[in-house]
PDB file of C-alpha atoms in Angstrom:
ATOM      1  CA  UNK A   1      -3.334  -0.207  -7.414  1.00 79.00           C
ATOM      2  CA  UNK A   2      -4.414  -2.636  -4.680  1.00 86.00           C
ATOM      3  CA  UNK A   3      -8.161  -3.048  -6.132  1.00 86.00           C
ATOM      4  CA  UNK A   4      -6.115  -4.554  -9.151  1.00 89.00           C
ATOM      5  CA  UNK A   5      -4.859  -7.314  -7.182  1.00 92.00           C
ATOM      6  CA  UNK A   6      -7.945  -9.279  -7.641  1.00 93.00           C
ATOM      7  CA  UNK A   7      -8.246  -9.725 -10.748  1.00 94.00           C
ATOM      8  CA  UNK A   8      -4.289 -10.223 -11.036  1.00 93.00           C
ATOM      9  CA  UNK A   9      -4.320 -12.938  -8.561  1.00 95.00           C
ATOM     10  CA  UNK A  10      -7.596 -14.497  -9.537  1.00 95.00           C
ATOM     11  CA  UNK A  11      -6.485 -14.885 -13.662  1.00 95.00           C
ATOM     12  CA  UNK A  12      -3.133 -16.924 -12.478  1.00 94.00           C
ATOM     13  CA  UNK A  13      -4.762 -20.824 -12.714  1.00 95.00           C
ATOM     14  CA  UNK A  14      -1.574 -21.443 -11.064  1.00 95.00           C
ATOM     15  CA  UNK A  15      -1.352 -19.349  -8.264  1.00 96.00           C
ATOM     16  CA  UNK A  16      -5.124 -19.997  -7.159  1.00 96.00           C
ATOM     17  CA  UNK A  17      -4.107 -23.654  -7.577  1.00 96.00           C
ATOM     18  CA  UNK A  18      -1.893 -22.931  -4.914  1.00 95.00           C
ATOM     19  CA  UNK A  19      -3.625 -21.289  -2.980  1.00 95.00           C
ATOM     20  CA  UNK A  20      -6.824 -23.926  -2.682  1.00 95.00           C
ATOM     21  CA  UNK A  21      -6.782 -24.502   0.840  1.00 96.00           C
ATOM     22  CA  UNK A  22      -6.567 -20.986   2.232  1.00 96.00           C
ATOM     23  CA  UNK A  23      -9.663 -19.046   3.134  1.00 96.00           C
ATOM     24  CA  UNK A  24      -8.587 -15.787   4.948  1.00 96.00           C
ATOM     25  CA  UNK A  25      -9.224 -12.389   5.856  1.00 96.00           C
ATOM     26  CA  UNK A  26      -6.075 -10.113   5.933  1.00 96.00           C
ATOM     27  CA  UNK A  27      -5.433  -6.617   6.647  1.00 96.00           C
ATOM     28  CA  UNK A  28      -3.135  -4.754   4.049  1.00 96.00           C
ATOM     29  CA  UNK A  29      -1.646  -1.368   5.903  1.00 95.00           C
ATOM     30  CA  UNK A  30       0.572   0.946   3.204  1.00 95.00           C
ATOM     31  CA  UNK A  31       1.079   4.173   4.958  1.00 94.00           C
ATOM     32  CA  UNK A  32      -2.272   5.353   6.074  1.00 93.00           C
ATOM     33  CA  UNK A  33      -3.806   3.704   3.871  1.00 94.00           C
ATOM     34  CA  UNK A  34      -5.980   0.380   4.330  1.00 94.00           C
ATOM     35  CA  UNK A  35      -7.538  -2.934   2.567  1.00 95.00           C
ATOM     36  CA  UNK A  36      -9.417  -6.200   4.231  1.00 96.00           C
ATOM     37  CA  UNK A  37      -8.210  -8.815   1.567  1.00 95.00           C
ATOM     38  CA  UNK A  38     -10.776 -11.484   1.670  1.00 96.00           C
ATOM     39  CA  UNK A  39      -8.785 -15.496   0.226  1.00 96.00           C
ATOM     40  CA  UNK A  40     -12.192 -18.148  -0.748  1.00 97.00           C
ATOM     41  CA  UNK A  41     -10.223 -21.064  -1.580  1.00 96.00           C
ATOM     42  CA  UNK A  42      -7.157 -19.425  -3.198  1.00 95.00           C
ATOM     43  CA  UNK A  43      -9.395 -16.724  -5.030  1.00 96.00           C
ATOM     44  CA  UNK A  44      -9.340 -13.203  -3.824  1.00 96.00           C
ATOM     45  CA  UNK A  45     -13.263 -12.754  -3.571  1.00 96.00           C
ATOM     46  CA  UNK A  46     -13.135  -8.975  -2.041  1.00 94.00           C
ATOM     47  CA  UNK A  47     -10.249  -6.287  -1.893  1.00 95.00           C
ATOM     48  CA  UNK A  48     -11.985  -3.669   0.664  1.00 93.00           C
ATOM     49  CA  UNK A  49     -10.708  -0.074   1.079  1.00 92.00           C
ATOM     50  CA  UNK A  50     -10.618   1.357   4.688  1.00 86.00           C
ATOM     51  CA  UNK A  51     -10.557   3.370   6.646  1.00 86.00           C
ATOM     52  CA  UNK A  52     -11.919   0.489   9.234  1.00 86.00           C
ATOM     53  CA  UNK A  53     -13.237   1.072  12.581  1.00 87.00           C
ATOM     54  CA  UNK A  54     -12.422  -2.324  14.342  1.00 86.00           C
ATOM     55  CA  UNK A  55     -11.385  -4.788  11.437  1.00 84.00           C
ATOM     56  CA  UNK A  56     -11.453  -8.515  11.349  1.00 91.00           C
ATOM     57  CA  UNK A  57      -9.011 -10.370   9.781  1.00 94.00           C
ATOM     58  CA  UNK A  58      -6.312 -12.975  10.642  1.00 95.00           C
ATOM     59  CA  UNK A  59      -3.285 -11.381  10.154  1.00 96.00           C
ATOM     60  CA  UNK A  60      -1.781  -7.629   9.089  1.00 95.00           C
ATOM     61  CA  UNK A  61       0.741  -6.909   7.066  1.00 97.00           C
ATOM     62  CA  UNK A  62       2.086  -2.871   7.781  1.00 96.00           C
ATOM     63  CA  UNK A  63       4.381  -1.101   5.949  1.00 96.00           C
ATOM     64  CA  UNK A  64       5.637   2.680   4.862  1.00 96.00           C
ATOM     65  CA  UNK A  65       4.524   4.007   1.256  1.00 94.00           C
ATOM     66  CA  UNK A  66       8.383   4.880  -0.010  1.00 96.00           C
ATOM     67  CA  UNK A  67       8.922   0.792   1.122  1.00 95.00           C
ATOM     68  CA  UNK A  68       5.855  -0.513  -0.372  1.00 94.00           C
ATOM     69  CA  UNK A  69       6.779   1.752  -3.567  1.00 93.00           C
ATOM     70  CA  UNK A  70      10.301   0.475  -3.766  1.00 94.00           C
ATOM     71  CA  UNK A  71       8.466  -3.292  -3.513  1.00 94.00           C
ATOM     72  CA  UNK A  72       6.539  -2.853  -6.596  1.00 93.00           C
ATOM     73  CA  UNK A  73       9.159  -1.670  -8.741  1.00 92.00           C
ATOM     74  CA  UNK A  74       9.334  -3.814 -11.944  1.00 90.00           C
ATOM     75  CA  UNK A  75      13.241  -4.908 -10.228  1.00 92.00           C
ATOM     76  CA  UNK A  76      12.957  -3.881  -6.801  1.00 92.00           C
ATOM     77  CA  UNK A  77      16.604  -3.656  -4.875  1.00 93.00           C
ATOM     78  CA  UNK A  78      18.206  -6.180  -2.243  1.00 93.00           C
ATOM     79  CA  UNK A  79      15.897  -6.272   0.651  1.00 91.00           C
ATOM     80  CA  UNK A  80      12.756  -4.850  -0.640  1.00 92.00           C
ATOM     81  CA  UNK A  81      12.282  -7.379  -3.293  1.00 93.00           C
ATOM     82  CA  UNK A  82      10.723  -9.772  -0.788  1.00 93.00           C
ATOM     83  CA  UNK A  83       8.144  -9.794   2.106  1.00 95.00           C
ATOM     84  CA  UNK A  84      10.513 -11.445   3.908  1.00 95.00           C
ATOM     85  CA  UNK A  85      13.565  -9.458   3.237  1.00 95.00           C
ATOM     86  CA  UNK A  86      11.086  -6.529   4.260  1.00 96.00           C
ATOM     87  CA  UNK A  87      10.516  -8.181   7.899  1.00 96.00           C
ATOM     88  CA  UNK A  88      14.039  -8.775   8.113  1.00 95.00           C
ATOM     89  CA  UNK A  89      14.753  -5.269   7.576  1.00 95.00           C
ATOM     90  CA  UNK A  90      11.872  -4.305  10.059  1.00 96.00           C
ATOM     91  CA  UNK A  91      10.032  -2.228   7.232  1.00 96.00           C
ATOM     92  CA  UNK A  92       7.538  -4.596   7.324  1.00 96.00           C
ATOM     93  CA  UNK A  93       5.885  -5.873  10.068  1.00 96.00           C
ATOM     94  CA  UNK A  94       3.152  -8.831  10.349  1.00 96.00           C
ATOM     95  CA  UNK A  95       0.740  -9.130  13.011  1.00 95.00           C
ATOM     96  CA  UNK A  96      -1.547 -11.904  14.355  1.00 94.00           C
ATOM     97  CA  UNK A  97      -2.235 -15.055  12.913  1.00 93.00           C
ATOM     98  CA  UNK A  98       1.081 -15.415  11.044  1.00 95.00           C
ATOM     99  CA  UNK A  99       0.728 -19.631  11.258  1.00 96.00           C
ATOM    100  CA  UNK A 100      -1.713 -18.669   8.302  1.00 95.00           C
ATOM    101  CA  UNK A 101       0.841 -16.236   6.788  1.00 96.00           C
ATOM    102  CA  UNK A 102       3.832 -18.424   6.798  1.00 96.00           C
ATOM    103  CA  UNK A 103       1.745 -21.890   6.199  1.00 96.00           C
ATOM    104  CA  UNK A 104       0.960 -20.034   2.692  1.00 96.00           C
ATOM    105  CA  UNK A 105       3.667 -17.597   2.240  1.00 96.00           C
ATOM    106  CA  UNK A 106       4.777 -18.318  -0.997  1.00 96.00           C
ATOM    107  CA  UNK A 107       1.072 -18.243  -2.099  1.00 97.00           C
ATOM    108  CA  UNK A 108       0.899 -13.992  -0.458  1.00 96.00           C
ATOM    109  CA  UNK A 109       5.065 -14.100  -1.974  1.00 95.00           C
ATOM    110  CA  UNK A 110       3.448 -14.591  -5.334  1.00 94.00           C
ATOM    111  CA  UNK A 111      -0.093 -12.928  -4.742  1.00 94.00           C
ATOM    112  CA  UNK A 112       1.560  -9.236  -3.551  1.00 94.00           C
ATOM    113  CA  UNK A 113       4.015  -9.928  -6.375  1.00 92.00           C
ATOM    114  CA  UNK A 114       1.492  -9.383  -8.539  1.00 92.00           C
ATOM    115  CA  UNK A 115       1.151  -5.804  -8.012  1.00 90.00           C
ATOM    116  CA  UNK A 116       4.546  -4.744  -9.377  1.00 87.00           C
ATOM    117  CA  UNK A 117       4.782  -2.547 -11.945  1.00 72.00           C
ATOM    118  CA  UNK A 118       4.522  -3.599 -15.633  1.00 65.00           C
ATOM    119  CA  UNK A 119       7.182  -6.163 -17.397  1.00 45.00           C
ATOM    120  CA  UNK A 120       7.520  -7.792 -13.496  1.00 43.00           C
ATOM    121  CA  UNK A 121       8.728 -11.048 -13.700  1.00 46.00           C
ATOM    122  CA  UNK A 122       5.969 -12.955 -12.014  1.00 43.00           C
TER     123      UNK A 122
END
């Protein structure tokens, strides 16, 4: 599901437009489960699957699978509906550079969004 987000994120004109002054590397932790998310200028230009010996990135984003399944229902409950509501609820925790995270946060908001399941209002 994660490969996916590239070309989810990258076909929103919108979203990239957003997203034109962030260049990033960010780590993506569901479960056991990893991906280096590499951000050119608001475009995702490489979703990589781990498992990573000593990976670079700015920031990283962890969560459980039953909390990262309950995010990309197509109308996720109160408190999983958001990446925010998710670090409230310490399910979700973020890790490093956040200044990049929260600078752009509506742009990852919107980008992570995209991964919900089909008829998601995005």
């Amino acid at each position: 599901m994660i490969e996916a987000l590239q070309e989810r994120v990258n076909s929103d004109a919108g979203l990239v437009r957003r997203g034109r002054y962030l260049t990033t590397t960010f780590l993506l932790e569901i479960g056991k489960a990893a991906w280096l998310i590499a951000i050119h200028e608001g475009r995702i230009v490489a979703v990589r699957r781990g498992p990573f010996v000593m990976p670079s990135s700015s920031f990283a984003l962890r969560t459980s699978d039953e909390e990262w399944d309950l995010f990309c229902e197509t109308r996720p409950p109160p408190g999983s509906n958001d990446l925010m509501a998710l670090i409230k609820r310490r399910v979700l925790t973020a890790e490093g550079e956040l200044q990049v995270f929260m600078a752009n946060l509506r742009y990852f908001k919107e980008a992570l969004g995209k991964l919900r399941r089909e008829g998601a209002a995005a």
